[in-house]
Coordinates of C-alpha atoms in Angstrom, one line a residue:
Chain T
X1 CA 21.8 15.9 7.4
X2 CA 21.6 12.1 7.4
X3 CA 18.7 12.3 9.8
X4 CA 16.9 14.9 7.7
X5 CA 17.3 12.7 4.6
X6 CA 16.0 9.6 6.4
X7 CA 13.0 11.4 7.9
X8 CA 12.2 13.1 4.5
X9 CA 12.4 9.8 2.7
X10 CA 10.3 8.0 5.3
X11 CA 7.6 10.7 5.0
X12 CA 7.6 10.2 1.2
X13 CA 7.3 6.4 1.5
X14 CA 4.5 6.6 4.0
X15 CA 2.6 9.2 2.0
X16 CA 2.9 7.2 -1.3
X17 CA 1.8 4.0 0.4
X18 CA -1.2 5.7 2.0
X19 CA -2.3 7.2 -1.3
X20 CA -1.8 3.9 -3.1
X21 CA -3.9 2.0 -0.5
X22 CA -6.6 4.6 -0.7
X23 CA -6.6 4.3 -4.5
X24 CA -7.1 0.5 -4.2
X25 CA -10.0 0.9 -1.9
X26 CA -12.4 -0.1 -4.7
X27 CA -15.9 1.2 -5.5
X28 CA -17.0 3.9 -3.1
X29 CA -19.6 2.7 -0.6
X30 CA -21.8 5.5 -1.9
X31 CA -22.1 3.9 -5.3
X32 CA -22.7 0.4 -3.8
X33 CA -25.5 1.8 -1.6
X34 CA -27.1 3.5 -4.6
X35 CA -27.0 0.3 -6.7
X36 CA -28.5 -1.6 -3.7
X37 CA -31.2 1.0 -3.4
X38 CA -32.0 0.8 -7.1
X39 CA -32.3 -3.0 -6.9
X40 CA -34.5 -2.8 -3.9
X41 CA -36.7 -0.3 -5.7
X42 CA -37.1 -2.7 -8.6
X43 CA -38.2 -5.4 -6.2
X44 CA -41.1 -3.4 -4.9
X45 CA -42.0 -1.0 -7.8
X46 CA -40.7 -2.5 -11.0
X47 CA -44.2 -2.6 -12.6
X48 CA -44.7 1.1 -11.7
X49 CA -41.5 2.1 -13.5
X50 CA -41.5 -0.2 -16.5
X51 CA -42.8 -3.8 -16.4
X52 CA -40.0 -6.3 -16.8
X53 CA -37.2 -3.8 -16.2
X54 CA -34.8 -4.9 -13.5
X55 CA -31.4 -3.3 -13.0
X56 CA -29.8 -6.5 -11.7
X57 CA -30.6 -8.3 -15.0
X58 CA -27.6 -6.4 -16.5
X59 CA -24.1 -5.9 -15.3
X60 CA -23.7 -2.3 -14.2
X61 CA -20.2 -0.9 -15.0
X62 CA -19.4 2.0 -12.8
X63 CA -16.4 4.0 -14.0
X64 CA -14.2 5.7 -11.4
X65 CA -11.1 7.4 -12.7
X66 CA -9.2 4.9 -14.9
X67 CA -11.0 1.8 -13.4
X68 CA -14.3 0.2 -14.0
X69 CA -16.2 -1.7 -11.4
X70 CA -18.7 -4.2 -12.7
X71 CA -21.6 -4.9 -10.4
X72 CA -23.5 -8.1 -11.1
X73 CA -26.1 -9.8 -8.9
X74 CA -23.6 -11.1 -6.2
X75 CA -20.3 -9.5 -6.7
X76 CA -18.2 -6.5 -7.8
X77 CA -15.3 -7.0 -10.2
X78 CA -12.7 -4.5 -11.2
X79 CA -11.8 -4.5 -14.9
X80 CA -10.1 -2.3 -17.5
X81 CA -12.7 0.2 -18.8
X82 CA -14.6 -1.4 -21.7
X83 CA -15.3 2.0 -23.4
X84 CA -12.5 4.4 -24.2
X85 CA -14.3 7.3 -22.5
X86 CA -16.6 7.8 -19.6
X87 CA -20.2 7.7 -20.7
X88 CA -23.8 7.1 -19.6
X89 CA -24.9 4.4 -22.0
X90 CA -25.8 0.7 -22.5
X91 CA -23.5 -1.3 -24.7
X92 CA -22.7 -5.0 -25.3
X93 CA -19.6 -6.4 -23.8
X94 CA -18.7 -10.1 -24.7
X95 CA -22.2 -10.5 -26.0
X96 CA -23.9 -9.2 -22.9
X97 CA -25.6 -5.9 -22.5
X98 CA -23.8 -3.7 -19.9
X99 CA -25.1 -0.5 -18.3
X100 CA -22.4 2.1 -18.1
X101 CA -22.4 5.0 -15.7
X102 CA -19.7 7.1 -14.0
X103 CA -19.5 6.9 -10.2
X104 CA -21.8 9.3 -8.4
X105 CA -18.8 11.6 -7.5
X106 CA -17.7 11.8 -11.1
X107 CA -21.3 12.3 -12.4
X108 CA -21.6 15.2 -9.9
X109 CA -18.7 16.9 -11.6
X110 CA -20.4 17.7 -14.8
X111 CA -24.0 16.5 -14.6
X112 CA -25.3 14.2 -17.2
X113 CA -22.1 13.8 -19.2
X114 CA -23.0 12.0 -22.4
X115 CA -26.7 13.0 -22.8
X116 CA -27.3 16.2 -24.6
X117 CA -23.6 16.9 -25.4
X118 CA -24.2 16.2 -29.1
X119 CA -25.8 19.4 -30.2
X120 CA -25.0 22.4 -28.0
X121 CA -22.2 22.1 -25.4
X122 CA -22.7 25.7 -24.3
X123 CA -26.4 25.2 -23.6
X124 CA -25.6 21.8 -21.9
X125 CA -23.3 23.5 -19.4
X126 CA -25.6 26.4 -18.6
X127 CA -28.5 24.0 -18.2
X128 CA -26.7 21.4 -16.2
X129 CA -24.9 23.8 -13.9
X130 CA -28.1 25.6 -13.1
X131 CA -29.4 22.4 -11.4
X132 CA -29.8 23.3 -7.8
X133 CA -26.5 23.0 -5.8
X134 CA -24.9 21.3 -8.8
X135 CA -24.8 17.9 -7.2
X136 CA -27.1 15.1 -8.2
X137 CA -29.4 13.8 -5.6
X138 CA -29.4 10.1 -4.8
X139 CA -32.8 9.8 -6.5
X140 CA -31.4 11.4 -9.7
X141 CA -28.5 8.9 -9.8
X142 CA -31.0 6.0 -9.3
X143 CA -33.2 7.5 -12.0
X144 CA -30.2 7.6 -14.4
X145 CA -29.4 4.0 -13.6
X146 CA -32.9 3.1 -14.7
X147 CA -32.6 5.3 -17.8
X148 CA -29.6 3.4 -19.0
X149 CA -31.0 0.1 -17.9
X150 CA -34.0 0.8 -20.1
X151 CA -31.7 1.2 -23.0
X152 CA -30.1 -2.2 -22.2
X153 CA -33.7 -3.6 -22.1
X154 CA -34.6 -2.0 -25.4
X155 CA -31.6 -3.3 -27.2
X156 CA -31.8 -6.8 -25.6
X157 CA -35.4 -7.4 -26.7
X158 CA -36.2 -4.9 -29.4
X159 CA -33.0 -4.1 -31.2
X160 CA -34.3 -5.1 -34.7
X161 CA -37.5 -3.1 -34.3
X162 CA -35.7 0.0 -33.1
X163 CA -33.0 -0.2 -35.8
X164 CA -35.9 -0.2 -38.3
X165 CA -36.8 3.3 -37.0
X166 CA -33.4 4.8 -37.7
X167 CA -33.3 7.6 -40.3
X168 CA -31.3 7.0 -43.5
X169 CA -28.5 9.3 -42.5
X170 CA -26.4 10.3 -39.5
X171 CA -28.3 11.8 -36.6
X172 CA -25.8 14.7 -36.4
X173 CA -26.7 15.8 -39.9
X174 CA -30.4 15.9 -39.0
X175 CA -29.5 17.8 -35.8
X176 CA -27.7 20.4 -37.9
X177 CA -30.7 20.6 -40.2
X178 CA -33.1 21.1 -37.3
X179 CA -30.8 23.8 -35.7
X180 CA -30.9 25.7 -39.0
X181 CA -34.7 25.2 -39.6
X182 CA -35.6 26.2 -36.0
X183 CA -34.4 29.7 -36.7
X184 CA -37.3 30.2 -39.1
X185 CA -40.0 32.4 -37.4
X186 CA -42.9 30.2 -38.4
X187 CA -41.3 27.0 -37.2
X188 CA -40.1 28.8 -34.1
X189 CA -43.6 30.0 -33.2
X190 CA -45.2 26.6 -33.7
X191 CA -42.4 25.1 -31.6
X192 CA -43.0 27.6 -28.8
X193 CA -46.7 26.8 -28.9
X194 CA -46.0 23.1 -28.7
X195 CA -43.7 23.7 -25.7
X196 CA -46.4 25.6 -23.9
X197 CA -49.0 22.9 -24.8
X198 CA -46.8 20.1 -23.6
X199 CA -46.3 21.8 -20.2
X200 CA -50.0 22.5 -19.9
X201 CA -50.8 18.8 -20.8
X202 CA -48.3 17.5 -18.3
X203 CA -50.3 19.3 -15.6
X204 CA -53.9 18.8 -16.7
X205 CA -53.8 16.4 -19.6
X206 CA -57.1 17.6 -21.0
X207 CA -58.3 15.9 -24.2
X208 CA -58.8 19.2 -26.1
X209 CA -55.2 20.1 -25.4
X210 CA -54.0 16.7 -26.8
X211 CA -55.9 17.3 -30.1
X212 CA -54.5 20.8 -30.2
X213 CA -51.0 19.5 -29.6
X214 CA -51.3 16.9 -32.3
X215 CA -52.5 19.5 -34.8
X216 CA -49.5 21.7 -33.9
X217 CA -47.2 18.8 -34.4
X218 CA -48.6 18.1 -37.9
X219 CA -48.4 21.9 -38.6
X220 CA -44.7 21.8 -37.6
X221 CA -44.0 19.0 -40.0
X222 CA -45.8 20.9 -42.8
X223 CA -43.7 24.0 -42.0
X224 CA -40.5 21.8 -42.2
X225 CA -41.7 20.5 -45.5
X226 CA -42.4 24.0 -46.8
X227 CA -38.9 25.1 -45.8
X228 CA -36.8 22.0 -46.5
X229 CA -38.8 19.8 -48.8
X230 CA -40.5 16.5 -48.2
X231 CA -37.4 14.2 -48.3
X232 CA -35.7 16.1 -45.5
X233 CA -38.9 16.4 -43.5
X234 CA -39.3 12.6 -43.6
X235 CA -35.8 12.3 -42.2
X236 CA -36.7 14.8 -39.4
X237 CA -39.9 12.9 -38.7
X238 CA -38.1 9.6 -38.3
X239 CA -35.4 11.2 -36.1
X240 CA -38.0 12.9 -33.9
X241 CA -40.1 9.7 -33.5
X242 CA -37.1 7.5 -32.9
X243 CA -35.6 9.9 -30.3
X244 CA -39.0 10.1 -28.5
X245 CA -39.3 6.3 -28.6
X246 CA -35.8 5.5 -27.4
X247 CA -34.9 8.5 -25.2
X248 CA -38.4 9.8 -24.4
X249 CA -39.3 6.5 -22.8
X250 CA -36.0 6.5 -20.9
X251 CA -36.7 10.0 -19.6
X252 CA -40.2 8.8 -18.6
X253 CA -38.5 6.0 -16.7
X254 CA -36.4 8.6 -14.8
X255 CA -39.6 10.4 -13.9
X256 CA -41.4 7.2 -12.8
X257 CA -38.3 6.3 -10.7
X258 CA -38.6 9.7 -8.9
X259 CA -42.3 9.0 -8.5
X260 CA -41.7 5.5 -7.1
X261 CA -39.2 7.0 -4.6
X262 CA -41.7 9.7 -3.8
X263 CA -39.2 12.5 -4.6
X264 CA -41.7 15.3 -5.3
X265 CA -39.0 17.9 -5.7
X266 CA -37.3 15.9 -8.5
X267 CA -40.6 15.2 -10.2
X268 CA -41.4 18.9 -10.1
X269 CA -38.0 19.6 -11.6
X270 CA -38.7 17.3 -14.5
X271 CA -42.1 18.9 -15.1
X272 CA -40.9 22.5 -14.7
X273 CA -38.2 21.7 -17.3
X274 CA -41.0 21.3 -19.8
X275 CA -41.7 25.0 -19.7
X276 CA -38.2 25.9 -20.9
X277 CA -37.4 26.0 -24.5
X278 CA -35.0 23.1 -25.0
X279 CA -32.4 22.8 -27.8
X280 CA -31.1 19.8 -29.7
X281 CA -32.0 16.2 -28.7
X282 CA -33.1 17.3 -25.2
X283 CA -36.3 18.7 -26.7
X284 CA -37.4 15.2 -27.8
X285 CA -36.4 13.6 -24.5
X286 CA -38.9 16.0 -22.9
X287 CA -41.6 15.7 -25.4
X288 CA -41.2 11.9 -25.4
X289 CA -41.5 11.9 -21.6
X290 CA -44.7 14.0 -21.7
X291 CA -46.3 11.8 -24.4
X292 CA -45.6 8.7 -22.3
X293 CA -47.2 10.3 -19.3
X294 CA -50.3 11.1 -21.4
X295 CA -50.4 7.6 -22.7
X296 CA -50.5 6.3 -19.1
X297 CA -53.8 8.2 -18.8
X298 CA -55.4 7.4 -22.1
X299 CA -53.8 4.1 -23.3
X300 CA -52.7 2.0 -20.2
X301 CA -51.4 -0.8 -22.4
X302 CA -49.1 1.3 -24.4
X303 CA -45.9 -0.1 -23.0
X304 CA -46.5 -3.4 -24.6
X305 CA -46.7 -1.8 -28.1
X306 CA -44.2 1.0 -28.1
X307 CA -41.0 -1.0 -28.8
X308 CA -42.6 -4.1 -30.2
X309 CA -44.5 -2.2 -32.9
X310 CA -42.5 -0.2 -33.2
X311 CA -44.9 2.6 -32.6
X312 CA -43.7 6.0 -31.4
X313 CA -45.4 7.5 -28.4
X314 CA -46.8 10.2 -30.7
X315 CA -48.3 7.6 -33.0
X316 CA -49.9 5.8 -30.1
X317 CA -51.3 9.0 -28.7
X318 CA -52.7 9.9 -32.1
X319 CA -54.4 6.5 -32.2
X320 CA -55.9 7.1 -28.8
X321 CA -57.0 10.6 -29.6
X322 CA -59.2 9.3 -32.5
X323 CA -61.4 7.8 -29.9
X324 CA -61.9 11.1 -28.0
Chain H
X1 CA 18.9 25.1 6.8
X2 CA 16.4 26.0 9.6
X3 CA 17.9 29.5 9.9
X4 CA 17.4 30.0 6.2
X5 CA 13.7 28.9 6.4
X6 CA 13.1 31.2 9.4
X7 CA 14.8 34.1 7.6
X8 CA 12.7 33.6 4.5
X9 CA 9.6 33.4 6.5
X10 CA 10.4 36.5 8.5
X11 CA 11.2 38.5 5.3
X12 CA 7.9 37.4 3.8
X13 CA 5.7 38.3 6.7
X14 CA 7.2 41.8 6.9
X15 CA 5.7 42.7 3.6
X16 CA 2.9 45.3 4.1
X17 CA 1.0 44.4 0.9
X18 CA 0.6 40.9 2.4
X19 CA -1.4 42.4 5.3
X20 CA -3.4 44.8 3.1
X21 CA -4.6 41.9 0.9
X22 CA -5.2 39.8 3.9
X23 CA -7.4 42.4 5.7
X24 CA -9.3 43.2 2.5
X25 CA -10.0 39.5 2.1
X26 CA -11.1 39.1 5.7
X27 CA -13.4 42.0 5.5
X28 CA -14.9 40.9 2.2
X29 CA -15.5 37.4 3.4
X30 CA -17.2 38.7 6.6
X31 CA -19.3 41.2 4.7
X32 CA -20.5 38.6 2.2
X33 CA -21.2 35.8 4.7
X34 CA -22.6 37.7 7.7
X35 CA -24.5 40.4 6.1
X36 CA -28.1 39.4 5.3
X37 CA -27.4 40.1 1.7
X38 CA -29.1 38.8 -1.4
X39 CA -26.4 36.3 -2.2
X40 CA -27.7 33.7 -4.7
X41 CA -26.0 30.7 -6.2
X42 CA -27.6 29.0 -9.2
X43 CA -30.7 31.1 -8.6
X44 CA -31.2 30.1 -5.0
X45 CA -30.8 32.4 -2.0
X46 CA -27.9 31.3 0.2
X47 CA -28.5 31.9 3.9
X48 CA -27.7 30.2 7.2
X49 CA -24.5 28.8 8.6
X50 CA -24.4 25.4 6.7
X51 CA -25.0 27.1 3.3
X52 CA -22.6 30.0 4.1
X53 CA -19.7 27.7 5.1
X54 CA -18.7 26.7 1.5
X55 CA -19.0 30.4 0.4
X56 CA -16.8 31.5 3.3
X57 CA -14.2 28.8 2.6
X58 CA -14.2 29.5 -1.1
X59 CA -13.4 33.2 -0.4
X60 CA -10.7 32.3 2.1
X61 CA -9.3 29.7 -0.2
X62 CA -9.1 32.2 -3.1
X63 CA -7.4 34.9 -0.9
X64 CA -5.0 32.4 0.6
X65 CA -4.0 31.1 -2.9
X66 CA -3.6 34.6 -4.2
X67 CA -1.4 35.4 -1.3
X68 CA 0.5 32.1 -1.7
X69 CA 1.4 33.2 -5.3
X70 CA 2.3 36.7 -4.2
X71 CA 4.5 35.4 -1.4
X72 CA 6.4 32.9 -3.5
X73 CA 6.8 34.7 -6.8
X74 CA 9.7 37.0 -5.8
X75 CA 11.6 35.0 -3.1
X76 CA 13.9 33.0 -5.3
X77 CA 14.4 35.5 -8.2
X78 CA 15.3 38.2 -5.6
X79 CA 18.0 36.0 -4.0
X80 CA 19.6 35.6 -7.4
X81 CA 19.2 39.3 -8.3
X82 CA 20.7 40.5 -5.0
X83 CA 23.5 37.9 -5.4
X84 CA 22.7 36.6 -1.9
X85 CA 23.0 33.1 -3.5
X86 CA 26.8 33.5 -3.7
X87 CA 27.1 34.6 0.0
X88 CA 25.1 31.6 1.1
X89 CA 26.8 29.0 -1.1
X90 CA 30.3 30.0 -0.1
X91 CA 29.3 29.0 3.5
X92 CA 29.1 25.4 2.5
X93 CA 25.3 25.3 2.0
X94 CA 24.5 23.1 -0.9
X95 CA 22.3 24.5 -3.7
X96 CA 19.5 21.9 -3.0
X97 CA 19.5 22.9 0.7
X98 CA 19.2 26.5 -0.3
X99 CA 16.3 26.0 -2.7
X100 CA 14.6 23.7 -0.3
X101 CA 14.9 26.2 2.5
X102 CA 13.5 29.1 0.4
X103 CA 10.6 27.0 -0.8
X104 CA 9.9 25.8 2.8
X105 CA 10.0 29.4 4.0
X106 CA 7.4 30.3 1.3
X107 CA 5.2 27.4 2.4
X108 CA 5.5 28.5 6.0
X109 CA 4.4 32.1 5.1
X110 CA 1.5 30.7 3.1
X111 CA 0.4 28.6 6.1
X112 CA 0.8 31.7 8.3
X113 CA -1.5 33.6 6.1
X114 CA -4.1 30.8 6.4
X115 CA -3.7 30.9 10.2
X116 CA -4.5 34.7 10.1
X117 CA -7.4 34.1 7.8
X118 CA -8.8 31.6 10.3
X119 CA -9.5 34.4 12.7
X120 CA -12.1 35.7 10.2
X121 CA -13.5 32.2 10.3
X122 CA -13.8 32.4 14.1
X123 CA -15.6 35.7 13.7
X124 CA -17.9 34.0 11.1
X125 CA -18.7 31.2 13.6
X126 CA -19.2 33.7 16.4
X127 CA -21.7 35.6 14.2
X128 CA -23.8 32.4 13.8
X129 CA -23.4 31.6 17.5
X130 CA -21.2 28.5 16.8
X131 CA -18.2 29.3 18.9
X132 CA -17.9 25.7 19.9
X133 CA -16.6 25.1 16.4
X134 CA -13.3 26.8 17.1
X135 CA -11.3 23.6 17.2
X136 CA -12.8 22.6 13.9
X137 CA -11.9 26.0 12.4
X138 CA -8.2 25.1 13.0
X139 CA -8.5 21.7 11.3
X140 CA -10.4 23.3 8.5
X141 CA -7.6 26.0 8.1
X142 CA -5.0 23.3 8.0
X143 CA -6.9 21.5 5.2
X144 CA -7.2 24.8 3.3
X145 CA -3.4 25.2 3.9
X146 CA -2.8 22.2 1.7
X147 CA -3.9 24.1 -1.4
X148 CA -2.0 27.2 -0.4
X149 CA 1.2 25.2 0.5
X150 CA 1.0 23.4 -2.9
X151 CA 0.8 26.7 -4.7
X152 CA 3.7 28.0 -2.8
X153 CA 5.8 24.9 -3.6
X154 CA 4.8 24.9 -7.3
X155 CA 5.4 28.6 -7.8
X156 CA 8.7 28.5 -5.9
X157 CA 9.9 25.6 -8.1
X158 CA 8.8 27.4 -11.2
X159 CA 10.7 30.6 -10.2
X160 CA 13.9 28.7 -10.0
X161 CA 13.9 28.3 -13.8
X162 CA 11.4 30.7 -15.1
X163 CA 11.0 34.5 -14.9
X164 CA 8.7 35.7 -12.1
X165 CA 5.9 36.9 -14.5
X166 CA 5.7 33.5 -16.2
X167 CA 5.9 31.6 -12.9
X168 CA 3.1 33.8 -11.5
X169 CA 0.9 33.2 -14.6
X170 CA 1.7 29.5 -14.1
X171 CA 0.6 29.8 -10.5
X172 CA -2.8 31.3 -11.5
X173 CA -3.3 28.6 -14.1
X174 CA -2.5 25.9 -11.6
X175 CA -5.0 27.4 -9.2
X176 CA -7.7 27.5 -11.9
X177 CA -6.9 23.9 -12.9
X178 CA -7.0 22.9 -9.2
X179 CA -10.4 24.5 -8.6
X180 CA -11.9 23.1 -11.8
X181 CA -10.1 19.7 -11.3
X182 CA -13.2 17.6 -11.1
X183 CA -14.8 19.2 -14.1
X184 CA -11.6 19.0 -16.2
X185 CA -11.0 15.5 -15.1
X186 CA -14.5 14.4 -16.1
X187 CA -14.3 16.2 -19.4
X188 CA -10.9 14.6 -20.2
X189 CA -12.4 11.2 -19.3
X190 CA -15.2 11.8 -21.8
X191 CA -12.7 12.7 -24.6
X192 CA -10.1 10.8 -26.5
X193 CA -6.9 11.8 -28.2
X194 CA -3.7 13.7 -27.6
X195 CA -5.3 16.7 -25.9
X196 CA -7.2 14.5 -23.4
X197 CA -4.0 12.7 -22.6
X198 CA -2.1 16.0 -22.0
X199 CA -5.0 17.3 -19.7
X200 CA -5.1 14.0 -17.8
X201 CA -1.3 14.1 -17.3
X202 CA -1.3 17.7 -16.1
X203 CA -4.2 17.1 -13.7
X204 CA -2.3 14.1 -12.3
X205 CA 0.2 16.6 -10.9
X206 CA -2.3 19.1 -9.5
X207 CA -4.4 18.5 -6.4
X208 CA -8.2 18.8 -6.6
X209 CA -8.4 22.1 -4.7
X210 CA -12.2 22.1 -4.8
X211 CA -12.3 18.6 -3.2
X212 CA -9.9 19.6 -0.5
X213 CA -12.0 22.7 0.1
X214 CA -15.0 20.4 0.2
X215 CA -13.4 18.3 3.0
X216 CA -12.6 21.5 4.9
X217 CA -16.3 22.5 4.6
X218 CA -17.3 19.0 5.8
X219 CA -15.2 19.5 8.9
X220 CA -16.9 22.8 9.7
X221 CA -20.4 22.2 8.6
X222 CA -20.6 18.5 9.3
X223 CA -20.7 15.9 6.5
X224 CA -18.9 12.8 5.2
X225 CA -15.1 13.3 5.1
X226 CA -13.0 11.8 2.3
X227 CA -9.3 11.5 3.1
X228 CA -8.2 10.7 -0.5
X229 CA -8.0 14.3 -1.9
X230 CA -6.2 15.4 1.3
X231 CA -3.6 12.6 1.1
X232 CA -3.1 13.2 -2.7
X233 CA -2.6 16.9 -2.0
X234 CA 0.0 16.2 0.6
X235 CA 1.8 13.8 -1.6
X236 CA 1.9 16.4 -4.4
X237 CA 3.3 19.0 -2.1
X238 CA 6.0 16.5 -1.2
X239 CA 6.8 15.8 -4.8
X240 CA 7.1 19.5 -5.7
X241 CA 9.2 20.2 -2.6
X242 CA 11.4 17.3 -3.7
X243 CA 11.9 19.0 -7.1
X244 CA 14.0 21.6 -5.3
X245 CA 16.7 18.9 -4.8
X246 CA 17.3 18.6 -8.5
X247 CA 16.5 22.1 -9.8
X248 CA 18.9 25.0 -9.7
X249 CA 19.9 28.0 -11.8
X250 CA 23.4 28.0 -13.3
X251 CA 24.0 31.7 -12.4
X252 CA 24.9 32.3 -8.8

């Protein structure tokens, strides 16, 4: 019996030590490689994605379990998580903008965790889990890194301007308002028309289509005004324009990252997504991205104006369309 | 103690239901993975060996875990009901040795079931003309055995204190939490508060069944192997097995 106890105890000690050592192994090599690939991509294609945007300008905090690994230009440091929860975001830590992202393995588990959770969790799950084979591709992860890095860039250089675009109430209140208003058949039919037009524009980008889309956009705001009154419509307009400016450009950066990496399948996935009727904030991520792609065609200098103005992608496109 | 483990194991594998479920599972797995069916996951048609491996392992994993719960649910309560406990304990066997032996017997039966299920995996490999993977099938089965051994240990420990029905339900919930471990973990990490803390604590004591299954799949279909979920699974089996040293019913 003494032998049994000794052997049993030894097994326990060896197993515990093994698990402990594995737990201290640090940031998985997969995440280090993906960060390296993102930095390399910026070196050769930064201007194609977003001029001036470089991931290694910001510390990237990769969360794995209850630890956070901060990757800076030359080193990786482990620290206590700066945020109470796992999130994809950009946030200042000790006065410096940090890019926050879960590790690839964790992000694989539930898709894009923070984005899109605000309005409709049920839809979020169905949508995210329908992504082929559930796992994110390496390109997708690099694209998300660029998405969050763009937020860091926006808030480092244009915080004041972007704060000026904020609506005068909580975004969640406007989202509830929109959810209710979108049930209206008139609003819903204009919305469906805009979705179809956006998809069409993403593929051919014809000038007539742009004029038609902008008219539909104005008609939608009129329909909101008829249903909710001018004051609430102004709130909605600000919310939509701000989301398209802040998040639409970030989604555009994801698309451009896929393009720079020549991932045609992922690019197609972004474009095909435009066909589907999106709910909540996601709708404006997509419309914002499409507007940015159209601006690339008709107003090549738009990136210098969009945050500095601030001028929403829709406003810039409207300006360009006047010259058609 | 070895005699007790062997007796428990023999008693378990004599059960006819055990074989019926096993055969149904094997046939189901082979039908789904070798038939040129219209199996689709996330809207995509699943075909070919590499794509079918995770499907085959998911079915085998599910059947094995179901059998693990079936095998473990009655062993300890039956001993108390039949009053065999008294007969064993008067022979100088300590209560912890007795509980440890019964739990180990259950684990052995759970592993035996995985071994039998691995024959269907061999047939699966043969169907795709990959008989050279037979050694990998055994490693893969051993990895799947971790999930089933953990369930056997957990359900056995639960049955020491709880009625069989509750312990069985607990086993099913543990299986669900194990399979959804990654998702629940990530969800808990994105939430704050008491609920999130409870979920994190519970998940700490349950292995990531899906990750272990993923490693088994990596062994069979080729792919990067991560030892961490496997090591954590083994440590948790050890922990639950160790609980038999301190858990015993007052009635004998």
